[in-house]
Tab-separated table of C-alpha atoms in Angstrom:
chain	number	residue	atom	x	y	z
A	24	MET	CA	6.728	19.176	9.737
A	25	ASP	CA	10.364	19.444	10.791
A	26	SER	CA	12.383	20.914	7.929
A	27	GLY	CA	15.717	20.594	9.745
A	28	PHE	CA	18.225	17.805	9.366
A	29	ARG	CA	17.287	14.509	10.960
A	30	LEU	CA	19.386	11.356	10.938
A	31	PHE	CA	16.148	9.321	10.964
A	32	PRO	CA	12.630	10.475	10.063
A	33	GLU	CA	10.279	11.302	12.906
A	34	GLN	CA	8.189	8.411	14.210
A	35	GLY	CA	4.565	9.143	13.408
A	36	SER	CA	2.987	5.718	13.873
A	37	ALA	CA	3.176	2.638	16.070
A	38	GLU	CA	4.483	0.694	13.080
A	39	ALA	CA	7.343	3.176	12.745
A	40	ALA	CA	8.673	2.231	16.202
A	41	ARG	CA	8.594	-1.471	15.293
A	42	VAL	CA	10.384	-0.893	11.998
A	43	ASP	CA	13.043	1.229	13.713
A	44	ALA	CA	13.579	-1.385	16.425
A	45	LEU	CA	14.172	-4.063	13.788
A	46	TYR	CA	16.447	-1.726	11.837
A	47	TYR	CA	18.508	-0.892	14.932
A	48	PHE	CA	18.858	-4.603	15.704
A	49	LEU	CA	20.073	-5.342	12.170
A	50	LEU	CA	22.416	-2.369	12.322
A	51	SER	CA	23.814	-3.453	15.695
A	52	VAL	CA	24.422	-7.053	14.598
A	53	SER	CA	26.030	-5.919	11.350
A	54	GLY	CA	28.168	-3.369	13.178
A	55	PHE	CA	29.288	-5.894	15.793
A	56	PHE	CA	30.418	-8.476	13.251
A	57	THR	CA	32.015	-5.832	11.048
A	58	ALA	CA	34.054	-4.607	14.024
A	59	LEU	CA	34.887	-8.199	15.009
A	60	VAL	CA	36.166	-9.002	11.512
A	61	CYS	CA	38.257	-5.823	11.437
A	62	VAL	CA	39.782	-6.605	14.871
A	63	LEU	CA	40.592	-10.172	13.803
A	64	ILE	CA	42.175	-8.953	10.574
A	65	LEU	CA	44.430	-6.567	12.518
A	66	PHE	CA	45.243	-9.300	15.045
A	67	PHE	CA	46.253	-11.779	12.333
A	68	VAL	CA	48.241	-9.143	10.446
A	69	VAL	CA	50.327	-8.449	13.564
A	70	ARG	CA	50.565	-12.001	14.912
A	71	TYR	CA	51.398	-13.673	11.607
A	72	ARG	CA	53.526	-10.931	10.094
A	73	ARG	CA	56.672	-11.849	8.211
A	74	GLY	CA	59.450	-12.780	10.603
A	75	ALA	CA	57.194	-13.619	13.557
A	76	LYS	CA	58.071	-16.956	15.162
A	77	VAL	CA	54.614	-18.550	15.215
A	78	ASN	CA	53.246	-21.855	13.981
A	79	ARG	CA	51.475	-21.240	10.663
A	80	HIS	CA	50.753	-24.900	9.942
A	81	ASN	CA	49.072	-27.873	11.608
A	82	LEU	CA	46.894	-25.769	13.858
A	83	GLY	CA	44.490	-28.688	14.315
A	84	THR	CA	40.689	-28.737	14.328
A	85	ASN	CA	38.488	-27.160	16.973
A	86	VAL	CA	35.055	-28.758	16.585
A	87	THR	CA	33.533	-26.676	19.355
A	88	LEU	CA	34.608	-23.444	17.654
A	89	GLU	CA	33.151	-24.573	14.326
A	90	ILE	CA	29.825	-25.447	15.955
A	91	VAL	CA	29.698	-22.103	17.740
A	92	TRP	CA	30.373	-20.004	14.627
A	93	THR	CA	27.711	-22.003	12.775
A	94	ILE	CA	24.979	-21.970	15.426
A	95	ILE	CA	25.276	-18.298	16.433
A	96	PRO	CA	24.843	-16.885	12.879
A	97	LEU	CA	22.005	-19.368	12.269
A	98	VAL	CA	20.137	-18.232	15.373
A	99	LEU	CA	20.692	-14.556	14.562
A	100	THR	CA	19.494	-14.918	10.956
A	101	MET	CA	16.387	-16.850	12.073
A	102	VAL	CA	15.608	-14.117	14.601
A	103	MET	CA	15.971	-11.501	11.854
A	104	PHE	CA	13.766	-13.497	9.489
A	105	GLY	CA	11.022	-14.164	12.037
A	106	TRP	CA	10.998	-10.609	13.370
A	107	GLY	CA	11.038	-9.097	9.884
A	108	ALA	CA	8.288	-11.430	8.635
A	109	GLN	CA	6.039	-10.542	11.573
A	110	VAL	CA	6.501	-6.800	11.017
A	111	TYR	CA	5.944	-7.217	7.257
A	112	PHE	CA	2.732	-9.212	7.559
A	113	ASP	CA	1.327	-6.876	10.222
A	114	MET	CA	2.029	-3.878	7.991
A	115	ARG	CA	0.348	-5.610	5.031
A	116	THR	CA	-2.751	-6.728	6.956
A	117	PRO	CA	-5.020	-3.763	7.693
A	118	PRO	CA	-7.502	-3.993	10.591
A	119	GLU	CA	-11.196	-4.211	9.790
A	120	ASP	CA	-12.044	-0.773	11.183
A	121	CYS	CA	-9.843	1.119	8.721
A	122	MET	CA	-10.993	4.385	7.213
A	123	GLU	CA	-10.636	3.931	3.449
A	124	ILE	CA	-9.282	6.726	1.260
A	125	HIS	CA	-8.683	6.581	-2.490
A	126	VAL	CA	-5.458	7.823	-4.073
A	127	VAL	CA	-4.825	8.354	-7.787
A	128	GLY	CA	-1.279	9.095	-8.896
A	129	LYS	CA	-0.737	11.213	-11.981
A	130	GLN	CA	2.288	13.010	-13.355
A	131	TRP	CA	3.044	14.848	-11.139
A	132	MET	CA	0.503	15.014	-8.366
A	133	TRP	CA	-1.447	12.946	-5.855
A	134	LYS	CA	-5.236	13.170	-6.222
A	135	ILE	CA	-6.961	12.038	-3.031
A	136	GLN	CA	-10.655	11.321	-2.471
A	137	HIS	CA	-12.291	10.841	0.925
A	138	PRO	CA	-15.439	8.691	1.227
A	139	ASP	CA	-17.637	11.716	1.975
A	140	GLY	CA	-16.484	13.342	-1.269
A	141	ARG	CA	-13.803	15.665	0.105
A	142	ARG	CA	-10.980	15.931	-2.430
A	143	GLU	CA	-7.379	16.955	-1.984
A	144	ILE	CA	-4.327	17.371	-4.177
A	145	ASN	CA	-0.896	16.656	-2.680
A	146	GLN	CA	-2.367	16.719	0.834
A	147	LEU	CA	-3.860	13.972	2.966
A	148	HIS	CA	-5.774	14.833	6.148
A	149	VAL	CA	-6.401	11.991	8.618
A	150	PRO	CA	-7.413	11.743	12.289
A	151	VAL	CA	-4.890	10.638	14.900
A	152	GLY	CA	-5.318	7.134	16.321
A	153	ARG	CA	-7.546	5.903	13.463
A	154	PRO	CA	-6.168	3.245	11.091
A	155	VAL	CA	-6.194	4.503	7.507
A	156	ARG	CA	-6.263	2.258	4.437
A	157	LEU	CA	-5.236	3.761	1.112
A	158	GLN	CA	-6.454	2.192	-2.115
A	159	MET	CA	-4.208	3.468	-4.873
A	160	ILE	CA	-3.862	3.356	-8.641
A	161	SER	CA	-1.972	5.344	-11.276
A	162	GLU	CA	-3.352	7.025	-14.364
A	163	ASP	CA	-0.074	6.930	-16.291
A	164	VAL	CA	3.236	5.475	-15.067
A	165	ILE	CA	4.514	3.717	-11.956
A	166	HIS	CA	4.623	5.942	-8.878
A	167	SER	CA	5.340	5.110	-5.234
A	168	PHE	CA	3.451	6.559	-2.270
A	169	TYR	CA	6.005	7.072	0.505
A	170	LEU	CA	5.381	8.366	4.026
A	171	PRO	CA	8.763	8.313	5.821
A	172	ALA	CA	7.329	9.176	9.248
A	173	MET	CA	4.901	6.250	8.993
A	174	ARG	CA	7.675	3.952	7.704
A	175	THR	CA	5.446	2.761	4.892
A	176	LYS	CA	5.735	2.839	1.125
A	177	MET	CA	3.859	1.171	-1.716
A	178	ASP	CA	4.151	1.264	-5.485
A	179	VAL	CA	1.201	2.836	-7.284
A	180	LEU	CA	0.690	0.985	-10.554
A	181	PRO	CA	-1.255	1.749	-13.734
A	182	GLY	CA	-4.076	-0.717	-14.279
A	183	LYS	CA	-3.853	-2.364	-10.854
A	184	TYR	CA	-5.008	-1.452	-7.358
A	185	THR	CA	-2.482	-1.529	-4.525
A	186	THR	CA	-3.145	-0.861	-0.857
A	187	MET	CA	-1.257	0.280	2.207
A	188	TRP	CA	-2.313	1.216	5.729
A	189	PHE	CA	-0.976	3.036	8.756
A	190	ARG	CA	-2.164	4.236	12.160
A	191	PRO	CA	-0.916	7.753	12.986
A	192	THR	CA	-0.150	8.259	16.661
A	193	LYS	CA	0.909	11.884	16.814
A	194	PRO	CA	-0.681	15.024	15.333
A	195	GLY	CA	1.523	16.973	12.990
A	196	ARG	CA	2.558	17.536	9.417
A	197	TYR	CA	4.677	14.926	7.692
A	198	HIS	CA	6.411	14.561	4.339
A	199	LEU	CA	4.842	12.724	1.409
A	200	PHE	CA	7.051	11.699	-1.508
A	201	CYS	CA	6.905	9.769	-4.731
A	202	ALA	CA	9.715	7.232	-4.305
A	203	GLU	CA	9.707	5.905	-7.884
A	204	TYR	CA	11.234	7.915	-10.743
A	205	CYS	CA	8.220	8.860	-12.848
A	206	GLY	CA	9.454	11.501	-15.287
A	207	THR	CA	11.135	14.848	-15.599
A	208	SER	CA	9.246	16.470	-12.709
A	209	HIS	CA	9.490	13.480	-10.382
A	210	SER	CA	11.254	15.553	-7.713
A	211	GLN	CA	8.255	17.904	-7.587
A	212	MET	CA	5.766	15.121	-6.869
A	213	THR	CA	5.681	15.786	-3.159
A	214	GLY	CA	2.943	16.407	-0.673
A	215	GLU	CA	1.997	16.536	2.969
A	216	LEU	CA	0.294	14.229	5.439
A	217	VAL	CA	-1.673	16.247	7.991
A	218	VAL	CA	-2.603	14.331	11.150
A	219	LEU	CA	-5.295	16.055	13.224
A	220	GLU	CA	-6.991	15.444	16.529
A	221	PRO	CA	-10.417	13.794	16.001
A	222	ASP	CA	-12.316	17.001	16.805
A	223	ASP	CA	-10.089	19.045	14.492
A	224	TYR	CA	-10.517	16.457	11.736
A	225	ALA	CA	-14.300	16.595	12.135
A	226	GLN	CA	-14.133	20.381	11.949
A	227	TRP	CA	-11.978	20.138	8.820
A	228	LEU	CA	-14.608	17.918	7.201
A	229	ARG	CA	-17.396	20.330	8.167
A	230	ASN	CA	-15.498	23.235	6.631
A	231	ALA	CA	-15.184	21.398	3.328
A	232	PRO	CA	-16.744	22.827	0.187
A	233	ASP	CA	-19.914	21.234	-1.131
A	234	ASP	CA	-18.223	18.008	-2.207
A	235	VAL	CA	-20.492	15.145	-3.252
A	236	PRO	CA	-19.974	11.677	-1.701
A	237	LEU	CA	-18.233	9.168	-3.950
A	238	GLU	CA	-21.234	6.865	-4.252
A	239	SER	CA	-23.398	9.800	-5.403
A	240	LEU	CA	-20.858	10.739	-8.061
A	241	GLY	CA	-20.716	7.076	-9.065
A	242	ARG	CA	-24.508	6.931	-9.384
A	243	GLU	CA	-24.422	9.956	-11.676
A	244	LEU	CA	-21.793	8.317	-13.881
A	245	PHE	CA	-23.743	5.054	-13.850
A	246	GLN	CA	-26.763	6.883	-15.223
A	247	GLN	CA	-24.768	9.151	-17.532
A	248	PHE	CA	-23.314	6.160	-19.377
A	249	ARG	CA	-26.737	4.444	-19.385
A	250	CYS	CA	-25.462	1.438	-17.448
A	251	HIS	CA	-28.838	0.939	-15.789
A	252	THR	CA	-30.517	0.216	-19.115
A	253	CYS	CA	-28.688	-3.124	-19.395
A	254	HIS	CA	-27.976	-4.019	-15.758
A	255	ALA	CA	-31.644	-4.267	-14.821
A	256	VAL	CA	-32.883	-5.849	-11.632
A	257	ASP	CA	-35.238	-8.178	-13.536
A	258	GLN	CA	-33.021	-11.031	-14.645
A	259	GLN	CA	-35.587	-12.252	-17.202
A	260	THR	CA	-35.250	-9.149	-19.338
A	261	SER	CA	-31.770	-7.809	-18.537
A	262	ARG	CA	-29.014	-8.296	-21.091
A	263	CYS	CA	-26.294	-8.032	-18.450
A	264	PRO	CA	-25.979	-9.399	-14.893
A	265	PRO	CA	-27.852	-7.491	-12.168
A	266	LEU	CA	-25.472	-5.683	-9.825
A	267	GLU	CA	-27.394	-5.813	-6.535
A	268	GLY	CA	-25.052	-7.338	-3.933
A	269	ILE	CA	-22.327	-7.861	-6.515
A	270	TYR	CA	-19.466	-6.510	-4.385
A	271	ASN	CA	-17.384	-9.267	-2.777
A	272	SER	CA	-19.766	-11.944	-4.070
A	273	GLU	CA	-18.651	-15.065	-5.912
A	274	VAL	CA	-19.265	-14.805	-9.655
A	275	THR	CA	-19.339	-17.793	-12.013
A	276	LEU	CA	-17.790	-17.071	-15.413
A	277	ALA	CA	-18.575	-18.458	-18.839
A	278	ASP	CA	-15.582	-20.821	-18.720
A	279	GLY	CA	-16.841	-22.390	-15.485
A	280	SER	CA	-14.326	-20.691	-13.188
A	281	THR	CA	-15.298	-18.419	-10.327
A	282	VAL	CA	-13.946	-15.080	-9.146
A	283	ILE	CA	-14.608	-12.749	-6.229
A	284	ALA	CA	-16.104	-9.460	-7.325
A	285	ASP	CA	-13.625	-7.193	-5.550
A	286	GLU	CA	-12.443	-3.759	-6.668
A	287	ALA	CA	-10.017	-5.200	-9.226
A	288	TYR	CA	-12.714	-7.377	-10.831
A	289	LEU	CA	-15.225	-4.521	-10.962
A	290	ARG	CA	-12.642	-2.199	-12.496
A	291	GLU	CA	-11.751	-4.748	-15.162
A	292	SER	CA	-15.425	-5.366	-15.881
A	293	ILE	CA	-15.955	-1.643	-16.496
A	294	LEU	CA	-12.890	-1.024	-18.638
A	295	ARG	CA	-12.443	-4.445	-20.282
A	296	PRO	CA	-15.754	-6.300	-19.940
A	297	ALA	CA	-14.832	-9.023	-22.446
A	298	ALA	CA	-11.991	-10.231	-20.210
A	299	LYS	CA	-14.335	-12.097	-17.842
A	300	VAL	CA	-17.846	-12.794	-19.118
A	301	VAL	CA	-20.419	-13.949	-16.553
A	302	ALA	CA	-21.967	-17.354	-17.164
A	303	GLY	CA	-25.393	-17.174	-18.815
A	304	TYR	CA	-24.728	-13.847	-20.525
A	305	LYS	CA	-23.187	-12.760	-23.798
A	306	GLY	CA	-20.230	-10.401	-23.936
A	307	VAL	CA	-22.196	-7.477	-25.344
A	308	MET	CA	-21.024	-4.768	-22.964
A	309	PRO	CA	-18.887	-2.100	-24.688
A	310	THR	CA	-15.532	-1.121	-23.270
A	311	TYR	CA	-15.197	2.136	-21.393
A	312	GLN	CA	-11.416	2.228	-21.582
A	313	GLY	CA	-10.446	5.815	-22.388
A	314	GLN	CA	-13.951	7.108	-21.659
A	315	ILE	CA	-13.939	6.863	-17.869
A	316	GLY	CA	-10.835	7.885	-15.905
A	317	GLU	CA	-9.533	6.161	-12.807
A	318	GLN	CA	-11.327	8.605	-10.525
A	319	GLY	CA	-14.597	7.900	-12.302
A	320	VAL	CA	-14.034	4.144	-12.008
A	321	LEU	CA	-13.445	4.524	-8.266
A	322	GLN	CA	-16.676	6.471	-7.937
A	323	ILE	CA	-18.703	3.860	-9.816
A	324	ILE	CA	-17.224	1.077	-7.695
A	325	GLU	CA	-18.168	2.945	-4.516
A	326	TYR	CA	-21.714	3.200	-5.878
A	327	LEU	CA	-21.804	-0.538	-6.665
A	328	LYS	CA	-20.729	-1.270	-3.090
A	329	THR	CA	-23.911	0.406	-1.843
A	330	LEU	CA	-26.247	-1.790	-3.901
A	331	GLU	CA	-27.881	-4.305	-1.590
A	332	GLY	CA	-29.398	-7.696	-2.279
A	333	ALA	CA	-28.184	-11.070	-3.508
A	334	SER	CA	-26.918	-10.844	-7.051
A	335	PRO	CA	-28.245	-13.573	-9.335
A	336	ALA	CA	-24.977	-13.337	-11.224
A	337	SER	CA	-23.290	-15.356	-8.521
A	338	ASN	CA	-25.658	-18.269	-9.078
A	339	GLN	CA	-25.265	-18.662	-12.796
A	340	GLU	CA	-24.020	-22.063	-13.997
């Protein structure tokens, strides 16, 4: 991680080069027209100064000039819009083969959980060349996960999941900042992105302490809070919808509407179960708001993702 002065952050991803190219184009166009306006101002100041014998009236109309100074800015702005939109959508659409990592922001630290259970605080280890998708949420106030070298930043919100992705292209150590003022120690909410070669990353995982995979921790919480006593597999006797195959399935609600059981829906169902009651069931599930933290909710969701089978909940009318 270069601690010296840099006019622009180091490029650590393929997306960074695309963002910089667009930025340089915008900067060049803005600089050109700024210089042109300044030159024209100086020209008019000299040419039409007091006492100069020039015609200041009845200069006529130049239709060609008016068309040119209308068409050129239009073309340039459309190029900027199209280029910027393409870069934006590509940076907001992660590929399917992403490695998913969970991030929880808390005053004033970043708590990071890898799928195999490895945990980090204010550090994020990833392999080079592998796309990485971060699923993030805050336990208190609004934060912002900012990786300057990757040219990516995303707000981390309380009560709502946000995602970002990047593909590191060069091993190294890079800055991690919180880019949203989040309290008195906001400036100390920093960290480090460590990009390793695949073999080094595998070695780093092997040298980890005895961390338990997220789904195993989620299973323990599921049993600790006695969730399995109500969410039984046998639909005839269960008081709550079975959860086999629930993730990403279509769920019919009591009001007749349908929702997709993604991470946001599962989180809401754990913390505020009365918000969306499944059709055919009564809203008897207690709330776990304040009893299970965001890390625990993430672990339970990872466990629910592993449950296989077609959930009858999606077929309720």
